[in-house]
XYZ file of C-alpha atoms in Angstrom:
271
model
C -226.060 36.469 -46.356
C -229.219 37.665 -48.065
C -229.533 38.572 -51.730
C -225.902 37.909 -52.693
C -225.081 37.411 -56.370
C -222.748 34.494 -56.989
C -220.756 33.207 -59.924
C -219.014 29.902 -59.217
C -219.148 30.624 -55.489
C -217.792 34.180 -55.827
C -219.936 37.011 -54.447
C -219.991 40.727 -55.034
C -219.854 41.154 -51.241
C -216.532 39.362 -51.055
C -215.192 41.331 -53.995
C -216.235 44.668 -52.501
C -214.514 43.820 -49.220
C -211.350 42.813 -51.079
C -211.386 45.951 -53.233
C -211.879 48.148 -50.168
C -209.091 46.393 -48.243
C -206.477 47.134 -50.896
C -207.006 50.932 -50.728
C -204.722 52.684 -48.243
C -206.956 55.291 -46.571
C -203.923 57.445 -45.855
C -203.499 58.053 -49.606
C -207.061 59.282 -50.124
C -206.886 63.045 -50.478
C -210.533 63.601 -49.526
C -209.950 61.991 -46.119
C -207.040 64.209 -45.128
C -207.794 66.491 -42.214
C -210.694 64.372 -40.971
C -210.920 63.377 -37.341
C -209.900 60.890 -36.235
C -207.258 60.680 -38.967
C -207.630 57.575 -41.158
C -205.353 54.632 -40.630
C -204.206 52.112 -43.183
C -207.566 50.419 -43.658
C -210.319 52.061 -45.691
C -213.497 51.505 -43.694
C -217.122 51.286 -44.721
C -217.613 54.672 -43.043
C -214.859 56.115 -45.224
C -216.484 54.810 -48.420
C -219.849 56.184 -47.286
C -218.231 59.592 -46.728
C -216.539 59.514 -50.119
C -219.759 58.577 -51.922
C -222.083 60.932 -50.040
C -224.378 58.329 -48.464
C -224.991 56.984 -44.991
C -222.800 54.214 -43.658
C -225.859 51.969 -43.491
C -226.598 52.500 -47.199
C -223.072 51.536 -48.235
C -223.101 48.624 -45.760
C -226.245 47.303 -47.479
C -224.384 47.278 -50.801
C -221.398 45.465 -49.368
C -223.687 42.968 -47.594
C -225.343 42.107 -50.889
C -228.801 43.302 -49.848
C -231.147 44.280 -52.647
C -231.713 48.030 -52.682
C -232.474 50.662 -55.275
C -228.828 51.601 -55.810
C -228.508 54.353 -58.415
C -225.987 54.280 -61.243
C -224.442 57.530 -60.005
C -223.893 55.982 -56.552
C -222.277 52.878 -58.036
C -219.995 55.043 -60.180
C -218.954 56.943 -57.034
C -218.242 53.618 -55.295
C -216.103 52.569 -58.256
C -214.165 55.829 -57.998
C -213.754 55.583 -54.214
C -212.483 52.002 -54.433
C -210.302 52.823 -57.453
C -211.861 50.084 -59.548
C -210.627 49.179 -62.996
C -212.958 49.144 -65.998
C -213.467 45.378 -65.632
C -214.137 45.698 -61.899
C -216.642 48.499 -62.496
C -218.370 46.341 -65.079
C -218.507 43.438 -62.604
C -219.993 45.676 -59.900
C -222.742 46.945 -62.209
C -223.602 43.538 -63.639
C -223.818 41.987 -60.170
C -225.895 44.777 -58.609
C -228.081 45.990 -61.510
C -227.731 43.380 -64.237
C -226.660 46.164 -66.640
C -223.445 47.607 -67.937
C -222.343 50.941 -66.459
C -223.620 53.984 -68.390
C -220.067 55.000 -69.331
C -216.924 53.129 -68.430
C -213.923 55.263 -67.514
C -211.827 55.695 -70.623
C -214.759 55.738 -73.039
C -214.567 58.588 -75.504
C -211.440 60.307 -76.710
C -209.127 58.546 -79.139
C -210.289 55.387 -80.861
C -208.446 52.213 -79.815
C -205.775 51.369 -82.374
C -207.338 48.009 -83.267
C -210.780 49.496 -83.906
C -209.367 52.317 -86.009
C -207.164 49.926 -88.002
C -210.085 47.576 -88.675
C -212.128 50.473 -90.035
C -209.338 51.841 -92.225
C -208.398 48.410 -93.587
C -211.959 47.696 -94.700
C -211.488 48.574 -98.367
C -214.122 46.348 -99.989
C -217.266 47.907 -98.533
C -218.397 51.141 -96.859
C -217.959 51.106 -93.087
C -218.341 53.579 -90.239
C -218.381 53.935 -86.475
C -221.267 55.616 -84.663
C -222.004 56.222 -80.995
C -225.172 55.417 -79.033
C -226.873 58.570 -80.384
C -225.947 57.686 -84.003
C -223.317 60.414 -84.295
C -220.803 59.339 -86.956
C -217.426 59.045 -85.210
C -215.287 57.802 -88.107
C -215.643 56.433 -91.657
C -213.559 54.557 -94.167
C -212.920 56.014 -97.621
C -215.723 54.090 -99.353
C -218.305 55.326 -96.849
C -217.306 58.871 -97.749
C -217.645 58.089 -101.462
C -221.064 56.471 -101.125
C -222.425 58.886 -98.507
C -220.577 62.249 -98.548
C -222.861 63.541 -95.759
C -221.150 61.128 -93.331
C -217.972 63.260 -93.451
C -219.684 66.535 -92.661
C -219.007 67.988 -89.180
C -221.603 66.733 -86.715
C -222.901 64.033 -89.080
C -225.709 61.992 -87.509
C -227.284 58.991 -89.199
C -230.798 59.542 -87.823
C -230.898 63.235 -88.666
C -229.749 62.560 -92.229
C -231.967 59.533 -92.861
C -235.123 61.019 -91.353
C -234.803 64.754 -92.009
C -232.560 65.351 -95.037
C -234.474 65.503 -98.366
C -231.441 63.835 -99.967
C -232.145 60.658 -97.975
C -235.667 60.362 -99.395
C -234.200 60.365 -102.896
C -231.337 57.985 -102.200
C -233.091 55.458 -99.911
C -235.810 53.907 -102.062
C -239.123 53.046 -100.414
C -238.079 55.582 -97.783
C -241.098 55.350 -95.486
C -241.342 51.564 -95.104
C -237.717 50.558 -95.521
C -236.050 53.460 -93.736
C -238.279 55.720 -91.649
C -240.332 53.036 -89.918
C -237.229 51.005 -89.070
C -235.212 53.961 -87.787
C -238.085 55.356 -85.737
C -238.581 51.904 -84.208
C -234.894 51.973 -83.238
C -235.340 55.413 -81.687
C -238.238 54.031 -79.614
C -235.905 51.472 -78.049
C -233.162 54.047 -77.482
C -235.554 56.558 -75.923
C -236.590 53.971 -73.348
C -233.183 52.431 -72.710
C -231.468 55.355 -71.013
C -233.804 57.951 -69.525
C -230.818 59.976 -68.307
C -229.355 60.425 -71.798
C -230.401 63.951 -72.732
C -228.798 63.715 -76.172
C -230.998 60.759 -77.139
C -234.145 62.438 -75.823
C -233.212 65.603 -77.697
C -232.606 63.647 -80.912
C -236.085 62.097 -80.770
C -237.714 65.439 -79.943
C -235.873 67.264 -82.737
C -236.873 64.694 -85.358
C -240.527 64.616 -84.323
C -240.691 68.411 -84.098
C -239.124 68.868 -87.527
C -241.002 66.416 -89.723
C -244.726 65.712 -90.120
C -244.160 62.291 -91.740
C -242.060 61.154 -88.795
C -244.722 62.393 -86.350
C -247.400 60.476 -88.227
C -245.384 57.255 -88.333
C -244.447 57.634 -84.650
C -248.122 57.943 -83.682
C -249.260 55.107 -85.981
C -246.619 52.531 -85.122
C -245.685 50.651 -81.965
C -242.887 48.492 -83.378
C -239.506 48.435 -81.645
C -236.200 47.461 -83.263
C -232.910 47.241 -81.374
C -230.593 47.343 -84.381
C -230.682 46.972 -88.155
C -228.173 44.148 -88.478
C -229.149 42.195 -91.599
C -231.683 44.791 -92.744
C -231.932 45.179 -96.534
C -232.021 48.639 -98.146
C -232.534 49.709 -101.762
C -230.246 52.599 -102.617
C -230.015 55.000 -105.534
C -226.733 56.896 -105.115
C -224.909 59.382 -107.361
C -221.669 57.423 -106.974
C -223.309 54.466 -108.788
C -224.809 56.603 -111.543
C -228.137 56.332 -109.703
C -228.468 52.647 -110.499
C -230.521 50.782 -107.918
C -228.341 48.795 -105.507
C -229.630 46.422 -102.823
C -227.450 46.272 -99.727
C -227.533 44.845 -96.232
C -225.983 46.212 -93.056
C -223.909 44.379 -90.471
C -223.601 45.815 -86.954
C -220.765 44.854 -84.597
C -219.968 46.085 -81.076
C -216.212 46.586 -80.509
C -215.287 44.950 -77.202
C -212.791 47.770 -76.561
C -215.486 50.418 -76.981
C -218.981 49.049 -76.194
C -220.332 52.594 -76.568
C -219.672 52.404 -80.332
C -221.249 50.504 -83.220
C -219.098 49.237 -86.089
C -221.324 49.118 -89.177
C -220.399 47.928 -92.649
C -222.584 47.751 -95.734
C -222.399 44.907 -98.252
C -224.120 44.739 -101.685
C -226.508 41.870 -102.438
C -227.194 39.966 -105.668
C -223.499 39.648 -106.520
C -223.212 43.363 -107.282
C -219.755 44.859 -106.859
C -218.752 48.550 -106.631
């Protein structure tokens, strides 16, 4: 069988056949009233009908043949086969080498463990942000250090790159902040072409600020994250004393669409 991905002898073809075999076609609402009426077994033709492609196109997926399968098609396959989050992840990794754009269940309430970890972090500021740097949640110290983070619609990039307050509070703003954050936006803008929010964020920032436009045109650096990056801050909460801090970025396994970020002072300084 050509082009089959294997892990310890397992193949995505075998998994797809097994996942399809466990679905009772008689329980699929979209197949009711079709002729001939479906029997117990969900066929390749049924999956093709449910996903809006030809039977040959779905058969190529199940045979393990390399094709240009779109993310939207694979998500429809996952829905038709009633795949779990882990099964959907396996399908995407085997076929595209990437995680799915959004696992079912992403969004909504924060998992209890993630929320508890954030709230119990009482030594240093910490927050959760999504892939477009929208602030989802903060601990109490983050709100004390950075009151903007608790405003409705708070977004790290918009504050750091567009708010005059950021240029006062983040020392050496252009080199330490703007160039790093714009380099991160370059990676994000090229990582998910279908994400309109990310494209809009980049466009809004470049449209709004001449310094950001200049840096964007001058630089070609790319940065995936700022884990371990050192900032010099001058915040009202510290009486505007200079404080050097570093950031630590974690990805919660329960919510890979979120970033868990906490900020620790350097040089033995304590809040």
